[in-house]
XYZ file of C-alpha atoms in Angstrom:
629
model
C -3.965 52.603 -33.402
C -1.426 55.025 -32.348
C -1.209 58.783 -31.781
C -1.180 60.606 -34.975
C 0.050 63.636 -32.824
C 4.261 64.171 -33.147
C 4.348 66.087 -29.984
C 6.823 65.556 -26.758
C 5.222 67.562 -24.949
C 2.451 66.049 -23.980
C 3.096 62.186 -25.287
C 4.672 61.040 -22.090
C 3.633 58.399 -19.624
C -0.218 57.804 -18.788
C 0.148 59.496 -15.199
C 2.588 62.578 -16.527
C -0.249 62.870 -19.696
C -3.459 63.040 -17.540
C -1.399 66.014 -15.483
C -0.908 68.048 -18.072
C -4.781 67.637 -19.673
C -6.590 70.318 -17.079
C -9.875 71.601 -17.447
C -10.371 74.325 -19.346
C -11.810 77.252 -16.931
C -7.861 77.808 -15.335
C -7.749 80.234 -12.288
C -6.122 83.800 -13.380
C -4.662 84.665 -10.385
C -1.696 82.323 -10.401
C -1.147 83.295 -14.513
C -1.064 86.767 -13.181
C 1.428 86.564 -10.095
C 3.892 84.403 -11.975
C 3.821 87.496 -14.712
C 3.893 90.218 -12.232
C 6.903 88.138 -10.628
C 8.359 88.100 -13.689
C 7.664 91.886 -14.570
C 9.343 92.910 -10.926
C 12.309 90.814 -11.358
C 12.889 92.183 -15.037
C 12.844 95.735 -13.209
C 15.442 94.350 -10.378
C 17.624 93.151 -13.322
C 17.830 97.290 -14.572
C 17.713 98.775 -11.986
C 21.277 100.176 -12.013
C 20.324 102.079 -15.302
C 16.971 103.411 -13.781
C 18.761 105.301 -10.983
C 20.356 107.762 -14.086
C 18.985 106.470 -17.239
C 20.193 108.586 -19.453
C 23.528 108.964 -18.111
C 24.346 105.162 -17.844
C 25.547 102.412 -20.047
C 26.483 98.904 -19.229
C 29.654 98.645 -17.717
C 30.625 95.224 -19.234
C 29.362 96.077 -22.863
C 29.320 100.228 -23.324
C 29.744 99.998 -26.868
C 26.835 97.368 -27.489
C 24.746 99.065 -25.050
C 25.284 102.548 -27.589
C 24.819 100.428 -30.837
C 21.510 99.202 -29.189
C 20.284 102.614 -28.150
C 21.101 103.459 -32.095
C 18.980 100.776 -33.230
C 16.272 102.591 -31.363
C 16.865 105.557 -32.831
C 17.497 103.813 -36.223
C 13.815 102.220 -35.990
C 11.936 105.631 -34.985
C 14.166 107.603 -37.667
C 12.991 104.898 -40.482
C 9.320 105.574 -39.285
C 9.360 109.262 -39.282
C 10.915 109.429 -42.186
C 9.257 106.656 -44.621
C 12.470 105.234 -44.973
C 13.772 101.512 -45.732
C 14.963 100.041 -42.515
C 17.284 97.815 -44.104
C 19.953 99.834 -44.713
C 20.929 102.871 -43.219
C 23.071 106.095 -44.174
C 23.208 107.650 -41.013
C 26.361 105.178 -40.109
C 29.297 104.579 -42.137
C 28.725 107.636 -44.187
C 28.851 107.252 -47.632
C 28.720 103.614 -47.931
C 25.876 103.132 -45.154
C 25.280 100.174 -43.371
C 23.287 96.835 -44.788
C 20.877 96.513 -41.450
C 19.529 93.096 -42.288
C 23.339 92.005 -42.202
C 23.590 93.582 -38.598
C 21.812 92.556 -35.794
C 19.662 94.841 -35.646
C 16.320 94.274 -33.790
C 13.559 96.072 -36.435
C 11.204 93.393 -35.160
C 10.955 95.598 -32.077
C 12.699 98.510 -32.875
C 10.142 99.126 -35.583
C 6.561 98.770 -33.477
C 8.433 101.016 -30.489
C 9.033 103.624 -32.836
C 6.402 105.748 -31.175
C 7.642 105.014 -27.651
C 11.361 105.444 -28.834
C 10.290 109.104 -30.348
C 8.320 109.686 -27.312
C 10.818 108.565 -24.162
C 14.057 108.988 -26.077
C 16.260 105.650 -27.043
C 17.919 105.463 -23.620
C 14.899 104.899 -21.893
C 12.894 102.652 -24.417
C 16.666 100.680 -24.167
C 16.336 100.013 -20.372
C 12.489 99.368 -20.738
C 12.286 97.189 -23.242
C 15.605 95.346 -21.864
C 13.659 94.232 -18.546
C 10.172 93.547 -20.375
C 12.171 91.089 -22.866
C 13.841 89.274 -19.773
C 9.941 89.141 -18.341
C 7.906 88.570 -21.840
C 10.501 85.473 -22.072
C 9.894 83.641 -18.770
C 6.283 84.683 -19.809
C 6.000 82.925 -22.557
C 8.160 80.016 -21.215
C 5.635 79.787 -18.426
C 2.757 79.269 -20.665
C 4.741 76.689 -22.918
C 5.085 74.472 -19.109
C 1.957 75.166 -17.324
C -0.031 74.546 -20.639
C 1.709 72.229 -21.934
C 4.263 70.015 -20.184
C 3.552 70.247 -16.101
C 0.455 70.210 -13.400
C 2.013 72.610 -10.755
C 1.897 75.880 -11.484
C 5.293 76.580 -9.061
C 7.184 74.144 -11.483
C 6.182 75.735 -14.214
C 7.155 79.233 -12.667
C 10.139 77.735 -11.625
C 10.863 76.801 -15.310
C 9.855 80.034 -16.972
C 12.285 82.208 -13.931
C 15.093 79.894 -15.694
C 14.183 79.929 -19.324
C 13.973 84.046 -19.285
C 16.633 84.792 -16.671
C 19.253 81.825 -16.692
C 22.917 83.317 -15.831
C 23.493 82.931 -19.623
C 20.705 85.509 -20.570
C 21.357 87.413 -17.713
C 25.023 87.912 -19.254
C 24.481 89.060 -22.625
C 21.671 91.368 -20.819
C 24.987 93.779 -20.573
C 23.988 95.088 -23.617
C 22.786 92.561 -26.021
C 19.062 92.590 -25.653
C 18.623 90.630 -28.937
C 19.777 87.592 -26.715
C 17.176 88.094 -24.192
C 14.716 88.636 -26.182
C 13.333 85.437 -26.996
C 10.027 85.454 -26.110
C 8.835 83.965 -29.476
C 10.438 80.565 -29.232
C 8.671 78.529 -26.651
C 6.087 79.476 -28.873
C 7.520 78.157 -32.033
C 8.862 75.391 -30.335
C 5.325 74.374 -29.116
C 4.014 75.255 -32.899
C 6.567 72.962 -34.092
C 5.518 69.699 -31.900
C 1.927 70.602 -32.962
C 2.448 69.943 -36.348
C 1.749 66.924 -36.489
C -1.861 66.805 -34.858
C -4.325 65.543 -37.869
C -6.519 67.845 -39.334
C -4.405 71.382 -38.337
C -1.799 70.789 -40.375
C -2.471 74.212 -42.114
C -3.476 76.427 -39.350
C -0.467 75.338 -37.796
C 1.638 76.164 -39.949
C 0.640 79.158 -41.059
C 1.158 80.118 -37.360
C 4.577 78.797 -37.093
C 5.548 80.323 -40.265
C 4.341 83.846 -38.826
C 6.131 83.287 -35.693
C 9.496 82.396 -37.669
C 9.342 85.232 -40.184
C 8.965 87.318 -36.733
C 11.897 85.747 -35.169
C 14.158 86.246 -37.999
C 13.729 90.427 -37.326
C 15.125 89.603 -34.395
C 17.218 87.449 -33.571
C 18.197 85.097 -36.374
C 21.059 83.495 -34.418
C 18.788 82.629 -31.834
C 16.219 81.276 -34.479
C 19.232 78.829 -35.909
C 19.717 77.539 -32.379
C 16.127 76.569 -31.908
C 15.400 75.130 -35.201
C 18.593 72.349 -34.265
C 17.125 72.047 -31.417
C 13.682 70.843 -32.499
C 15.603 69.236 -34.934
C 17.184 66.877 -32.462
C 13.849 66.733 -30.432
C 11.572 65.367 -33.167
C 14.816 63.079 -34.270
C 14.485 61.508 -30.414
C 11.057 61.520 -30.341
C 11.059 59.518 -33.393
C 13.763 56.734 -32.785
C 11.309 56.154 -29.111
C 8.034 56.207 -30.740
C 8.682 54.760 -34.098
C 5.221 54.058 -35.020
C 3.661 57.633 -33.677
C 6.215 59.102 -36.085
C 5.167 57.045 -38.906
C 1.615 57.760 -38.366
C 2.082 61.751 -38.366
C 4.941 61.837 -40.327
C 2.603 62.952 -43.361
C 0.310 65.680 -41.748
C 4.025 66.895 -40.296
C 5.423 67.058 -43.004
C 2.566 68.783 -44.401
C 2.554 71.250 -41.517
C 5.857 71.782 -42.107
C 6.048 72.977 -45.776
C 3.108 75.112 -45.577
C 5.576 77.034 -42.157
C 8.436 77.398 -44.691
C 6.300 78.551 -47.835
C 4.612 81.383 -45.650
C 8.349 82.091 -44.174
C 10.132 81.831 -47.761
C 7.143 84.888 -48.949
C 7.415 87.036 -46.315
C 11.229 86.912 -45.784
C 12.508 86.517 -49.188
C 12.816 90.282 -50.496
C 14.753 90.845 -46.454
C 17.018 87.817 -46.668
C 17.862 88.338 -50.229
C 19.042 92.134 -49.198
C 20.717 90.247 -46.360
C 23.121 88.755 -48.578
C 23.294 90.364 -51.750
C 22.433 94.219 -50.860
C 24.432 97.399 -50.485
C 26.580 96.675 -47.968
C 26.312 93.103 -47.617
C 29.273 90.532 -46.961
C 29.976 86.667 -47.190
C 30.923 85.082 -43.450
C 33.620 86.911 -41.259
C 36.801 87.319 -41.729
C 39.267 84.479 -40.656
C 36.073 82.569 -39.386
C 36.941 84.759 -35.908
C 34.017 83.347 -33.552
C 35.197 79.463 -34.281
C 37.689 79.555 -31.423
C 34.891 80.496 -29.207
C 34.386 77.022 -27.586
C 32.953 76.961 -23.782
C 35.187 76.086 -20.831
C 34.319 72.779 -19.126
C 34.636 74.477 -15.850
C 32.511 77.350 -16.658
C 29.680 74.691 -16.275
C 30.333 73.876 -12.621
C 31.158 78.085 -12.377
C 29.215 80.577 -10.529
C 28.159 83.317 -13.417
C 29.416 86.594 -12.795
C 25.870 88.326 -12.066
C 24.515 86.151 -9.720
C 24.474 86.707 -6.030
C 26.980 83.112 -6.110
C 29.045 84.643 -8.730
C 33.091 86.169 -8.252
C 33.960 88.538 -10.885
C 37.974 87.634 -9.776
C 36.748 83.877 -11.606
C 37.000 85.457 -15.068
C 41.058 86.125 -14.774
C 41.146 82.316 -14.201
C 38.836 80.772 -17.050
C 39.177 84.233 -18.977
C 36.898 86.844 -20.526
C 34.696 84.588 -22.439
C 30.343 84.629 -23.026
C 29.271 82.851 -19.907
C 26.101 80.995 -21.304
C 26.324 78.239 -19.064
C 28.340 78.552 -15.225
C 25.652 77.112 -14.063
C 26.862 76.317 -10.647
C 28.059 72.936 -9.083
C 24.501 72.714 -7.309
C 22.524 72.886 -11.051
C 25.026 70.445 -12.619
C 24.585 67.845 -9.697
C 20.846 68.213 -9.180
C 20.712 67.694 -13.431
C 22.642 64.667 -13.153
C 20.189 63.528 -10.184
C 16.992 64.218 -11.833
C 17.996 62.746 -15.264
C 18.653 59.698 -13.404
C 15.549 59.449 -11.483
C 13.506 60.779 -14.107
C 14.443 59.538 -17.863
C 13.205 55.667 -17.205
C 9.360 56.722 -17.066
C 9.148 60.835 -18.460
C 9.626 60.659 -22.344
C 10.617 65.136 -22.010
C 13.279 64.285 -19.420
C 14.932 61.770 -22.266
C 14.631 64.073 -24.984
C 16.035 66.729 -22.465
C 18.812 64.943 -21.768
C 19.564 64.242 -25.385
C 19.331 67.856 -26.128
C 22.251 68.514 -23.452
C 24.425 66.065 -24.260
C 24.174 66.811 -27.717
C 24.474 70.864 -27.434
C 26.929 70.404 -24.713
C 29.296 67.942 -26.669
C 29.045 70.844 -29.709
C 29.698 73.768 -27.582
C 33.453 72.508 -26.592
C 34.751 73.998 -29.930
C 37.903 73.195 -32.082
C 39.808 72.728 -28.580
C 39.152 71.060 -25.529
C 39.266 74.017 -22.916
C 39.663 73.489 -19.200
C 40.314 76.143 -16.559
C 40.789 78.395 -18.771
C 43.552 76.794 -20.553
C 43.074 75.530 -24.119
C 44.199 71.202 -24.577
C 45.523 69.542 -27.276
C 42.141 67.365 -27.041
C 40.146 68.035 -30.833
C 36.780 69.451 -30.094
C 34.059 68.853 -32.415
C 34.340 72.181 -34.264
C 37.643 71.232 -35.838
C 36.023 69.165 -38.378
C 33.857 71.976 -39.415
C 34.908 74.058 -42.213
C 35.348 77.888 -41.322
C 33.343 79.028 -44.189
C 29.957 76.658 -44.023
C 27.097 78.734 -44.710
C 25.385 80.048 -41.763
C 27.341 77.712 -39.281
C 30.566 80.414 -40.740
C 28.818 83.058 -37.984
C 28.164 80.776 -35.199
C 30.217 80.923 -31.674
C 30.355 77.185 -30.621
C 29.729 78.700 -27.186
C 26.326 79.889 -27.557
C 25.023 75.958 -28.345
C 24.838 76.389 -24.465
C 22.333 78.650 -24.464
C 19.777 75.179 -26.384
C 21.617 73.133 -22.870
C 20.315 76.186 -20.570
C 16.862 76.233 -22.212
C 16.777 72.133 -21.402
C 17.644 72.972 -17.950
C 15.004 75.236 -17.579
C 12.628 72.635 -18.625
C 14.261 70.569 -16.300
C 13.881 72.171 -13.230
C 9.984 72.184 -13.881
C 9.910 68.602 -14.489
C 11.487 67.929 -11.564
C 9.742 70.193 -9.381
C 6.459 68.551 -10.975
C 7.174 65.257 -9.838
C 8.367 66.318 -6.376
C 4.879 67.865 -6.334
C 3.711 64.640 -6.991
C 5.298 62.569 -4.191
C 3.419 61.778 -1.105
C 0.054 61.933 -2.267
C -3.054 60.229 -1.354
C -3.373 57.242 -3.721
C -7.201 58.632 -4.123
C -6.048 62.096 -5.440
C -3.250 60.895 -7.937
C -4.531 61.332 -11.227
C -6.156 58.640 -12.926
C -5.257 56.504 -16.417
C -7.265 58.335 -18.996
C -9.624 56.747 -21.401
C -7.864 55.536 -24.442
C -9.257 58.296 -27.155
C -9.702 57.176 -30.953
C -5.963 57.566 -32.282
C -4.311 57.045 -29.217
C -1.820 54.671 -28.037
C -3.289 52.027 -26.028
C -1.070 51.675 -22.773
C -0.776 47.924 -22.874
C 1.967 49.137 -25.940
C 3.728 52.036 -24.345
C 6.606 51.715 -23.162
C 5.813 53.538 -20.162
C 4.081 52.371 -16.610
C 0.386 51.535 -17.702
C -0.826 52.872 -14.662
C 0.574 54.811 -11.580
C 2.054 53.069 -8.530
C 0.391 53.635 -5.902
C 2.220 56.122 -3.228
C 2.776 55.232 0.560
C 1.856 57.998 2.694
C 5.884 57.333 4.051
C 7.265 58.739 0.807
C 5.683 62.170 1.245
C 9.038 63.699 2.734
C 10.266 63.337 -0.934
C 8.124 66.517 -1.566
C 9.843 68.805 0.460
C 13.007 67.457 -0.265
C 12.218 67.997 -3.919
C 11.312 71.395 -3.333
C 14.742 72.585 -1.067
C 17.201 70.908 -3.552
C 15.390 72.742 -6.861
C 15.483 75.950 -4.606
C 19.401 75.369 -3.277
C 20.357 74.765 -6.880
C 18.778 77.985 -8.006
C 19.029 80.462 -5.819
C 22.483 81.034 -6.006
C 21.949 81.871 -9.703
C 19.325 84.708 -8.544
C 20.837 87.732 -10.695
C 22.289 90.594 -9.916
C 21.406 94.308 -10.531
C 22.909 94.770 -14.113
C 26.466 96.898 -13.661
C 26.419 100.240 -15.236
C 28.854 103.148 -15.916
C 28.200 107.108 -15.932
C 28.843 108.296 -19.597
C 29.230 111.781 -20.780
C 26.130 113.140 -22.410
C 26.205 114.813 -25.910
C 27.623 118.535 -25.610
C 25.341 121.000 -25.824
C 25.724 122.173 -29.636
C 24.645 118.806 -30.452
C 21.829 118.155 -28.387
C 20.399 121.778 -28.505
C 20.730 121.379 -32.249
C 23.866 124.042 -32.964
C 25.184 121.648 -35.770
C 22.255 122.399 -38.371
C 24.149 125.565 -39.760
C 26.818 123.501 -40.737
C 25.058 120.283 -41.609
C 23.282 121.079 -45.152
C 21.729 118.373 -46.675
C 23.638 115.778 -48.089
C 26.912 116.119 -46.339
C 27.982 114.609 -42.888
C 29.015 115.695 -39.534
C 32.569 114.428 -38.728
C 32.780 113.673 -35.103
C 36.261 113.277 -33.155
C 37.116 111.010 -32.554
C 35.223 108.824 -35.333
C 33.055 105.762 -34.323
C 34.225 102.438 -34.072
C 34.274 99.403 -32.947
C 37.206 100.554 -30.125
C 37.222 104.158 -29.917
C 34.409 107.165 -30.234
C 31.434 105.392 -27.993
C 30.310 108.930 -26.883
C 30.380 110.489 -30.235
C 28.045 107.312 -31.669
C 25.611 108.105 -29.358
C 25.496 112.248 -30.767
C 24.196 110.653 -33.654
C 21.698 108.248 -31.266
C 20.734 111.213 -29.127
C 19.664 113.588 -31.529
C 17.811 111.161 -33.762
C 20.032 110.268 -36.198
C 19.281 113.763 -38.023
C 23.262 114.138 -38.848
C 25.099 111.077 -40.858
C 28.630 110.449 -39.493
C 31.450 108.495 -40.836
C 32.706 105.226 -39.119
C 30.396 103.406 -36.729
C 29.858 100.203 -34.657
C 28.698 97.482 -37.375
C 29.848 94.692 -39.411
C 30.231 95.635 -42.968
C 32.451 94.044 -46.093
C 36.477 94.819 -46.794
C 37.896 94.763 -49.995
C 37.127 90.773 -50.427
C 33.589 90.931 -49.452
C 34.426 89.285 -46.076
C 32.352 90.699 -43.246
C 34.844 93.186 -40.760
C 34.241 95.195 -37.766
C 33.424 98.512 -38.597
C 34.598 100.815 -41.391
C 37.968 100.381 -42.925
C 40.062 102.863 -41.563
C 41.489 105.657 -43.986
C 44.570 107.257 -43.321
C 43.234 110.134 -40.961
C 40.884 107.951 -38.779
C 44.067 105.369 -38.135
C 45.816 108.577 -37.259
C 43.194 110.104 -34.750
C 43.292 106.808 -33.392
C 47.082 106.501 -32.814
C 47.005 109.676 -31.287
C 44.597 108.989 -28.371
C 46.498 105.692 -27.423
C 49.876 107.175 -27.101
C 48.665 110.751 -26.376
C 50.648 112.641 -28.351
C 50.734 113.996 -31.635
C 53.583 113.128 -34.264
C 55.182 114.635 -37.076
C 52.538 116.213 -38.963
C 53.951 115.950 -43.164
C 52.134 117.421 -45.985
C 51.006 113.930 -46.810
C 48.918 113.976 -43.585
C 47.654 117.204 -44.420
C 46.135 115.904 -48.314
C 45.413 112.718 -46.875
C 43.227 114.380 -44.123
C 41.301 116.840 -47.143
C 41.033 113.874 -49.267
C 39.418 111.374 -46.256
C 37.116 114.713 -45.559
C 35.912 114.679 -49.264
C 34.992 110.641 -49.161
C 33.469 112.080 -46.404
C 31.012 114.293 -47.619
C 32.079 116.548 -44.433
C 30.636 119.922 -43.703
C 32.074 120.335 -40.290
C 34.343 118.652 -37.811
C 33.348 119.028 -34.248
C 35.696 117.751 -30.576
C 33.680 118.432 -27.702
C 34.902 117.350 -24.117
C 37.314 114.047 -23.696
C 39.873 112.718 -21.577
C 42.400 113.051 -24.961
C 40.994 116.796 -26.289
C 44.413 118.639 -25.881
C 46.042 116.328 -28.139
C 43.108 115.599 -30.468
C 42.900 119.824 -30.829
C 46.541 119.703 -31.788
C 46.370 117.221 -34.376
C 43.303 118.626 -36.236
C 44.265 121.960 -36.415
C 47.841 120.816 -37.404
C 45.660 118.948 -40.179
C 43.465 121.611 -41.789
C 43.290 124.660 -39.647
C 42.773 126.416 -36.285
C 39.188 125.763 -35.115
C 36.129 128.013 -33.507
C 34.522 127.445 -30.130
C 31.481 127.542 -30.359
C 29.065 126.960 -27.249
C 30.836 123.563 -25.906
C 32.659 122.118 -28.531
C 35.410 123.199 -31.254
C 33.975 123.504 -34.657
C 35.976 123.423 -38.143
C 33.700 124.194 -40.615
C 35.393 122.490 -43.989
C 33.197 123.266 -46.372
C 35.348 125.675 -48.450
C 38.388 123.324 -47.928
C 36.425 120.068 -49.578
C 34.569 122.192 -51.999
């Protein structure tokens, strides 16, 4: 008979199976160090922003870093307040912004509320950034020590890569929805379980919970793995044909019962997604297509890691670095697939997953060096407005080819663990159980080789060239950047006078995707208790296509223009009933410039707008209620 279990994890050859089947009583202590290793380097990883955490934002990302700290805010605001957390009208006053359509985290956002109200959003920002990178390799950790390897340092080896590979580590700089991926070694695990007979359910009731998690926070991320245990089950199956055919029904079953539970409990959320207030249909001009990775960023020492050159950007360009792996990684890859793939069923499927992911991360164009060849990449037979695949950066299939390093580096650690031992302590052929595979028909070494006592220098060696390929990568203390805190009237709460219900504060300069970081974060700081026009979001334009930020009206464009050339022009009577009429769509009750590099000039313009202005404690203050009324 064969195994009516579809799972790669375990269905390997009879020597790699038996390691990976441990008794059941496991000793703690090594669970616990690898975590509180974990925890420590998650803290490293911050530490920049713990030496002035409120004062600090990333230096490579500021503006993502803010929007984060707003989703904080955004979460603990919905709580207080009883409020959906779909959409917001705090942002982008009147319209609002359709959250669902943002990235924007309520799977943690929403349980931290307490915290968030509690520490403030800057601080539950740099908390929850490190415990995400930890909670990651945590959870990576269990999927290899439980699942796929006997040594606990492979599997620690493995887990340090899946939650802190130079890829994660980059988007750290302000994107913790890409680092917080905790969830899917656990839905990949879920997913190769399906097909064990008589759990069909259970399982997927599990993996259905754990995918309608996933999709409140990271749904990009979710896309990525489902391909990727898409082509893992598709290479499982073409090497054990019969296995498949045998749980191909119970899978199956497993399967529908994941996406029922997942359909019910996201429906009312991904319908609001794409047809609520707010909502859009792809991005306009298909703008992340052209994001294809460099085939020298592979080889490339990531810019946060201890190997790493900032100066190498100017040469392959400013670009998401979710591979530059290293030349080390890359060659001891190519080494242990070769060594490994004839008699370890993982390290096959591994190496299918990174040629595959690698091959579909080039994009439209062949890049090299930073310069883009007339060589078609995959992605230019892809049409620019294919549902879902219309939001996707070709660069981030890297991230699936990092995740398959990660599990990698344990496997190869594992079998270097395995060299040089005793003949009498290498574990033994298990019993055939009912279901299983006999040997005789695996493919796969019916029995282990015996190992001369010579060989055991392989151990060590195995050990030093894992460690010399990863150590370089060993990350950096995030970068950070002072920033201006609010001014006083806003934090110290000044603004309610002017701020009745139902109208907005105007802040100058307005948010956006470019200019007025320190005025999103008034609205971030002070708990979102003031809406404010503009914002840093993706939101529709007149054609329903999906566009950074709001639209600009004619006085926004012309606060803008003003801080890049710094000076003020020509001031017309048309400026002057444009700026009353933008006020109205508005809703304002009061426009407030506190302290900036461009507040001569901004001063000017506004009061050449609608009116000389008040100081009042730090800021100037134009109350324009009676001019909008």
């Amino acid at each position: 008979m064969v195994d009516p279990s579809l799972n790669p994890l375990t269905d390997a050859d009879p020597v790699e199976a038996e390691s990976t089947r441990r008794p059941r009583r496991r000793p703690a202590r090594a669970d616990l160090l690898a975590l509180g290793a974990y925890v420590l380097l998650g803290v490293f990883v911050c530490l920049n922003y713990w030496g002035d955490v409120t004062g600090r934002v990333s230096s490579h990302l500021p503006t993502d870093h803010s929007w984060f700290e707003w989703l904080f805010a955004h979460g603990a605001y919905s709580v207080r307040h009883l409020e959906n957390p779909l959409f917001t009208a705090q942002q982008n006053a009147p319209d609002g912004v359709n959250m669902m359509a943002n990235t924007s985290l309520l799977g943690v956002t929403l349980p931290l509320a307490p915290l968030t109200m509690l520490l403030g959003p800057q601080v539950m920002y740099a908390l929850y950034l490190g415990a995400a990178l930890a909670a990651t390799a945590g959870t990576g950790y269990w999927m290899l020590s439980r699942h796929l390897v006997r040594s606990r340092a492979a599997a620690f080896v493995g887990g340090a890569f899946l939650g802190f590979a130079p890829g994660i580590i980059h988007h750290a700089n302000g994107q913790p929805n890409f680092v917080s991926n905790f969830l899917l070694p656990l839905i990949v695990v879920r997913v190769l379980r399906l097909g064990e007979a008589g759990r069909w359910r259970r399982n997927g009731l599990v993996l259905g919970a754990l995918v309608t998690y996933q999709i409140f926070i990271n749904e990009e991320m979710l896309l990525l793995t489902a391909l990727a245990c898409l082509v893992v089950v598709l290479a499982y199956a073409v090497q054990r044909p019969a296995a498949t055919r045998a749980a191909a029904g119970t899978f199956l079953a497993g399967l529908g019962v994941a996406g029922g539970l997942a359909l019910v409990l996201a429906a009312y959320p991904i319908w609001f997604q794409f047809n609520g207030p707010q909502s859009y249909r792809g991005l306009q001009g298909g703008v992340f297509h052209n994001w294809g990775e460099d085939l020298v960023a592979f080889v490339t020492f990531a810019r946060d890691t201890w190997a790493g050159d900032p100066a190498v950007e100017k040469t392959i360009g400013l670009t998401e670095q979710n591979t530059w792996f290293g030349w080390p990684l890359v060659l001891l890859s190519v080494v242990a697939l070769v060594l490994l793939v004839r008699r370890s069923l993982p390290a096959r499927i591994a190496a299918v997953l990174i040629v595959v992911f690698t091959v579909a991360s080039i994009g439209p164009r062949v890049r090299f060096n930073g310069v883009e060849t007339g060589v078609r990449g995959p992605w230019s037979y892809v049409p620019d407005d294919l549902p879902l695949v219309e939001m996707m950066m070709p660069t981030r299939l890297t991230l699936v080819v990092a995740a398959a390093v990660g599990v990698l580096l344990a496997l190869t650690w594992d079998a270097a663990h395995r060299q040089g031992r005793p003949v009498a302590d290498q574990p033994r052929v298990p019993a055939q159980r009912v279901g299983e595979a006999a040997p005789a028909t695996s493919d796969e070494p019916s029995s282990p080789a015996p190992v001369a006592a010579g060989r055991r220098w392989l151990r060590p060696v195995g050990y030093a060239a894992v460690a010399l390929a990863v150590l370089p990568l060993f990350p950096r203390p995030l970068p950070a950047q002072q920033i201006d805190p609010p001014p006083h009237f806003i934090s110290a709460g000044g603004w309610r006078p002017y701020v009745p219900e139902g109208r907005t504060l105007v802040p100058v300069p307005i948010p956006s995707n470019v200019h007025g970081l320190p005025t999103l974060r008034w609205s971030a700081l002070t708990g979102q208790e003031f809406p404010v026009p503009g914002g840093y979001f993706i939101g529709p334009n007149e054609l329903g296509e999906g566009v950074f930020g709001a639209p600009n009206r004619p006085t926004s464009t012309l606060i803008y223009s003003t801080m890049d050339k710094d000076a003020v022009p020509v001031l017309t009577d048309e400026n002057r009933r444009q700026a009353v009429e933008d006020l109205r769509f508005w809703r304002a009750s009061v426009v407030v410039l506190g302290a900036h590099p461009r507040e001569a000039v901004l001063r000017e313009l506004v009061t050449g707008l609608i009116g000389p202005p008040q100081r009042v404690d730090d800021v100037w203050v134009w109350d324009v209620r009676a001019l909008v009324s």
